[in-house]
XYZ file of C-alpha atoms in Angstrom:
348
model
C 29.054 13.643 -4.990
C 25.973 12.184 -6.672
C 23.649 13.891 -9.524
C 20.938 12.731 -10.617
C 20.000 13.735 -14.386
C 16.125 13.919 -15.323
C 13.987 13.343 -18.933
C 12.581 16.478 -18.918
C 9.081 15.818 -20.200
C 6.446 19.571 -21.095
C 3.295 19.216 -20.076
C 1.128 20.683 -22.599
C -1.724 18.661 -24.097
C -0.990 15.830 -26.256
C -2.241 16.957 -29.377
C -2.380 13.311 -31.520
C -3.609 13.145 -34.826
C -5.090 9.915 -35.529
C -6.347 8.717 -39.656
C -7.141 5.662 -40.203
C -6.371 4.579 -36.395
C -2.542 5.946 -37.092
C -1.359 8.135 -34.070
C 1.525 10.199 -34.926
C 3.519 11.801 -32.497
C 6.240 13.501 -31.032
C 8.631 12.290 -28.007
C 7.190 14.735 -26.022
C 3.479 13.315 -26.575
C 4.594 10.266 -26.399
C 6.581 11.168 -22.253
C 2.693 12.692 -21.854
C 0.675 10.115 -22.815
C 2.593 7.605 -21.107
C 2.316 9.128 -18.233
C -1.547 8.942 -17.965
C -2.385 5.613 -18.926
C 0.948 3.319 -18.068
C -0.710 -0.295 -16.028
C 3.562 0.431 -14.188
C 3.258 4.494 -13.344
C -0.494 3.181 -11.986
C 0.317 0.695 -9.431
C 3.352 2.513 -8.383
C 0.776 5.882 -7.963
C -1.562 3.371 -5.877
C 1.622 2.508 -3.697
C 2.173 6.026 -2.619
C -1.837 6.262 -2.058
C -1.560 3.228 -0.038
C 1.161 4.311 2.223
C -0.785 7.150 2.933
C -3.178 5.753 3.769
C -1.168 3.018 5.856
C 0.817 6.649 7.878
C -2.867 7.794 8.700
C -3.538 4.800 10.069
C -0.552 5.526 12.457
C -0.744 9.194 13.587
C -4.293 7.856 14.501
C -2.819 6.414 17.628
C -2.381 10.178 19.316
C -6.094 10.443 18.966
C -8.733 8.890 21.489
C -9.691 5.064 20.476
C -13.643 4.371 20.878
C -15.260 1.044 20.579
C -18.319 -0.739 22.438
C -18.788 -3.176 24.505
C -21.484 -6.268 25.461
C -21.728 -8.948 27.770
C -24.744 -11.302 29.286
C -23.578 -13.589 31.815
C -25.774 -16.208 33.309
C -24.813 -17.237 37.471
C -25.692 -20.546 39.157
C -26.818 -18.743 41.916
C -27.654 -15.800 42.619
C -25.971 -13.680 44.400
C -27.302 -12.105 47.949
C -25.969 -11.488 51.124
C -27.751 -13.619 54.126
C -27.535 -12.329 57.526
C -28.214 -14.787 61.021
C -31.257 -12.154 63.188
C -29.207 -14.603 66.724
C -26.110 -12.476 66.581
C -29.253 -9.775 67.294
C -32.015 -11.877 69.477
C -28.972 -13.035 71.877
C -28.125 -9.552 73.156
C -31.759 -9.107 73.373
C -32.087 -12.538 75.436
C -29.782 -11.259 78.114
C -31.458 -8.251 79.187
C -34.347 -10.085 79.474
C -33.010 -12.499 81.420
C -31.422 -9.413 83.890
C -34.805 -8.110 84.061
C -36.715 -11.072 84.495
C -34.879 -13.965 85.386
C -37.197 -16.616 85.262
C -39.287 -15.492 81.305
C -40.142 -18.448 79.510
C -42.930 -16.360 76.842
C -39.877 -14.005 75.380
C -37.045 -15.894 74.953
C -38.894 -17.837 73.523
C -40.190 -16.290 71.012
C -36.293 -14.538 70.249
C -35.404 -18.332 70.325
C -37.375 -18.815 67.452
C -36.843 -15.277 65.572
C -33.452 -16.289 65.754
C -33.954 -18.425 64.222
C -34.028 -17.270 60.574
C -31.426 -15.581 58.323
C -32.183 -12.127 56.661
C -31.410 -12.425 53.281
C -30.302 -9.169 50.592
C -30.466 -9.663 47.192
C -27.588 -7.994 45.249
C -27.683 -9.157 42.020
C -30.138 -11.871 39.723
C -28.410 -15.261 38.016
C -29.180 -13.054 34.121
C -26.991 -10.368 33.992
C -27.188 -8.222 30.192
C -24.723 -4.556 29.598
C -23.544 -2.795 26.401
C -21.137 -0.441 27.190
C -18.891 2.741 25.092
C -14.976 2.634 26.196
C -13.137 5.734 24.904
C -9.215 5.491 26.035
C -6.694 8.817 25.847
C -3.446 8.145 25.988
C -0.970 10.690 27.128
C 2.115 8.817 27.791
C 3.562 5.567 25.338
C 7.235 6.366 25.756
C 8.042 7.233 22.708
C 5.447 4.274 20.619
C 3.321 7.423 18.257
C 6.564 8.554 17.516
C 8.510 5.942 16.148
C 5.075 4.860 14.636
C 4.663 7.988 13.002
C 8.598 8.061 11.135
C 7.547 5.096 10.013
C 4.873 5.734 9.019
C 6.516 9.120 7.397
C 9.392 6.826 5.687
C 7.149 3.847 3.965
C 5.669 7.152 2.704
C 9.040 8.026 0.992
C 9.758 4.269 0.175
C 6.668 4.016 -1.746
C 7.879 7.806 -3.629
C 11.268 6.348 -5.048
C 9.141 3.002 -5.667
C 7.617 5.847 -7.861
C 10.619 8.073 -9.461
C 12.399 4.797 -9.849
C 10.062 2.873 -12.425
C 9.187 5.973 -14.068
C 13.615 6.974 -14.248
C 13.301 2.619 -16.056
C 10.351 3.561 -18.286
C 11.398 6.979 -19.561
C 14.268 5.718 -20.288
C 12.694 3.116 -22.247
C 10.316 5.050 -23.972
C 13.338 6.554 -25.372
C 15.271 3.185 -26.852
C 11.534 1.752 -27.619
C 10.365 5.231 -29.626
C 14.160 5.890 -31.467
C 14.380 2.327 -32.786
C 9.847 2.519 -34.080
C 11.776 5.230 -35.861
C 14.955 3.851 -36.581
C 13.266 0.912 -37.870
C 10.772 2.942 -40.193
C 13.611 4.075 -41.936
C 15.095 0.157 -42.423
C 12.233 -0.483 -43.484
C 12.701 3.086 -45.923
C 15.713 2.508 -46.811
C 15.261 -0.997 -47.560
C 11.705 -0.551 -49.466
C 13.989 1.807 -52.187
C 16.322 -0.823 -52.342
C 14.229 -3.472 -53.126
C 12.104 -1.570 -56.466
C 15.625 0.104 -57.417
C 16.665 -4.486 -57.514
C 13.879 -5.083 -58.607
C 14.004 -2.830 -61.571
C 16.937 -3.830 -62.529
C 15.931 -7.491 -62.567
C 13.488 -6.850 -65.144
C 16.034 -4.923 -67.303
C 18.135 -7.438 -67.134
C 15.409 -10.512 -68.243
C 15.045 -8.244 -71.414
C 19.161 -7.664 -71.230
C 19.105 -11.710 -71.859
C 16.201 -11.830 -74.298
C 18.363 -9.459 -75.864
C 21.567 -11.258 -75.784
C 23.514 -8.622 -74.625
C 24.350 -10.288 -71.075
C 24.578 -14.267 -70.025
C 21.899 -16.139 -67.708
C 24.568 -16.974 -64.893
C 24.360 -12.555 -64.571
C 20.911 -12.228 -64.691
C 20.681 -15.047 -61.834
C 23.033 -12.937 -59.908
C 20.454 -9.502 -60.658
C 17.892 -12.050 -59.250
C 19.476 -13.517 -56.291
C 20.404 -10.052 -55.664
C 17.012 -8.868 -56.069
C 15.123 -11.833 -53.384
C 17.880 -11.263 -50.825
C 16.769 -7.612 -50.912
C 12.917 -8.913 -50.685
C 14.607 -10.861 -47.115
C 16.250 -8.079 -45.863
C 13.083 -6.331 -46.849
C 10.698 -8.461 -44.683
C 13.107 -9.355 -41.545
C 12.909 -4.927 -41.175
C 9.421 -5.122 -41.350
C 8.927 -7.330 -38.586
C 11.199 -5.356 -36.266
C 9.192 -2.875 -37.212
C 5.577 -4.529 -36.069
C 7.920 -5.672 -32.964
C 8.796 -2.323 -32.286
C 5.249 -0.872 -33.063
C 4.130 -3.269 -30.341
C 6.236 -2.777 -27.806
C 5.289 0.679 -27.972
C 1.896 0.178 -27.477
C 1.745 -1.698 -25.307
C 4.674 1.617 -23.428
C 2.086 3.254 -23.714
C -1.340 1.481 -23.760
C -2.855 1.781 -26.858
C -3.399 -1.192 -27.964
C -6.128 0.085 -29.804
C -3.789 1.838 -32.873
C -3.146 0.450 -36.177
C 0.409 2.218 -35.740
C 1.544 4.304 -34.312
C 4.589 7.283 -36.184
C 7.151 8.705 -33.820
C 7.585 12.225 -35.449
C 10.273 13.372 -33.194
C 13.099 13.642 -35.986
C 16.639 10.938 -35.230
C 19.487 13.025 -34.346
C 23.111 13.099 -33.588
C 24.616 14.172 -30.360
C 28.658 13.320 -30.115
C 28.560 15.225 -27.507
C 27.151 13.143 -24.869
C 28.848 10.190 -22.406
C 29.051 7.235 -22.919
C 25.429 4.371 -22.707
C 27.078 3.376 -18.822
C 27.836 6.767 -17.766
C 24.477 7.201 -17.576
C 23.541 3.713 -16.219
C 25.404 4.500 -12.874
C 23.988 8.212 -12.814
C 19.898 7.582 -13.836
C 20.862 3.250 -13.265
C 18.803 1.690 -10.412
C 21.637 1.574 -8.632
C 21.338 4.806 -7.036
C 17.343 3.758 -5.856
C 17.965 0.890 -3.807
C 20.915 2.658 -2.307
C 17.865 4.647 -1.293
C 15.586 2.218 -0.159
C 17.413 0.614 2.091
C 18.374 3.691 3.901
C 14.708 4.436 4.406
C 14.801 0.032 4.706
C 17.051 1.057 7.087
C 16.060 4.537 9.149
C 11.962 1.933 9.280
C 13.589 -0.682 11.297
C 15.322 1.222 13.895
C 12.670 2.969 14.663
C 10.817 -0.190 14.957
C 13.149 -1.138 17.360
C 12.936 1.692 19.592
C 8.977 0.781 19.770
C 10.527 -2.813 20.867
C 12.485 -0.897 23.422
C 9.863 0.765 24.252
C 7.441 -1.606 25.785
C 9.587 -1.900 28.972
C 8.391 1.735 30.158
C 4.048 2.363 31.087
C 1.924 3.935 29.407
C -0.367 6.194 31.029
C -4.006 6.539 29.025
C -7.207 7.991 30.607
C -9.649 6.283 30.221
C -13.988 6.446 30.879
C -16.817 4.462 30.097
C -20.803 4.467 30.069
C -22.575 2.433 30.373
C -24.491 2.027 27.752
C -27.912 -0.939 28.397
C -27.947 -2.173 31.959
C -30.474 -5.739 32.392
C -30.089 -6.458 36.726
C -27.761 -4.071 37.604
C -28.578 -2.034 40.401
C -27.208 1.337 40.009
C -25.098 1.284 44.341
C -22.832 -1.166 42.706
C -21.718 -0.788 39.430
C -21.692 2.935 38.416
C -23.149 3.898 34.328
C -20.261 7.246 34.087
C -16.401 6.802 34.529
C -14.869 9.469 33.907
C -10.964 10.381 34.799
C -9.292 7.116 35.309
C -6.270 6.949 34.992
C -4.894 3.380 33.114
C -0.965 2.748 33.512
C -0.234 -0.849 32.015
C 3.520 -1.924 32.363
C 4.738 -4.918 30.051
C 7.807 -6.073 30.779
C 9.287 -8.418 28.080
C 12.388 -11.263 29.006
C 16.059 -11.709 26.942
C 15.448 -15.054 25.437
C-alpha cells in the first residue's frame, strides 16, 4: 500500500509586515509566497501548459486540415492535338473516282487538302494555378486514438513533475524556514552569552586591579569572552546564510531580512526523517514517471504498427486561380473523393 503525505498550506491572503525592508512571515504565509513567486514552480507550471498545448495539437488530427498550394509550369512545347487530313480526303477521292473514273481536277484539290494537318491547341506553354485543399481523415488505423493517449500522458507527466517540484520545495521550505528560526535563536543565545562574559571580563579587570584575583584568572575570563565572540560571529554568519537561502526560495531577494514568526516546536510522535523521505521523496515520483513513459512508448509502438493499415480520408479541392488552364481539361472543384493510403514498412 502506498501513502502520500502532503504539507497542508492555508490558502488565505498573505499579510506581510514590512519595517525597514524586514518581512515577518509565518510558515503558512511563506508557503503561499513560495507558491506564487518561486521560479522552479513557475517553470513547472509552464511545462504543464506546454504539454497541454501539445495535446491540443495531437487532438487536431481528428479535424479537417486545410492547405493551399500553387504551381507555375513552363513547358518546352505547347500541348496540342494534330490530326492529318489525308484520312478524310482519301475516302473522298475513292468516291469521286467511282463516279468519274478519269477525274483529275477534284483529285488534285483533295490531294492538296490531304497534305495538310489540322492542329487543335490544348495548353499553352506557361501554366499557373493556385488551389485550396481540404482533407478529413475518416479511418487512420488507430493513429489518432493512440496520439490522443500520448497527449494525455504528456500532460500527466508534466503534472507529476509539477507535484514533484512542489513536494521538494515544500520540504526545503520547512527545513530552511526553521533553520532560520533556529539560527536567530542561536544568535540571541550567543549574544546574551557574549554580553554576560563581557561583563564578567570587566569585573575580572576590576578585581585584578584591586588584587583580588591574579592575572591568570583575568586572562582566563578574557579567553572565554573572545571564544564567545567568535561563536557569536559564526552564529551570525550561519544566520546570514539561512536568510539568503530563504530569500531565494521565496523569491524576495529585495527584502533586507526575513523574520520567521512561527515558533519552534518539538513533536515526539512523528516518525524519523527516513520514513518521510521514503513516502514523500522523489522515489514515488520517479516510479510514476516511468509508468507514464512506458504507456507513451507502448502507444508510440502501436502508431508504428498502424502504418500497415490503410488510411481513408475525404478530400476536396478548389482552384482559386488558374491561367492558361481550360476548365474542360481541369475541373475547378473536386468534392467527395476518397483518399486511400497504404504504407508498407519492411522489417530490417
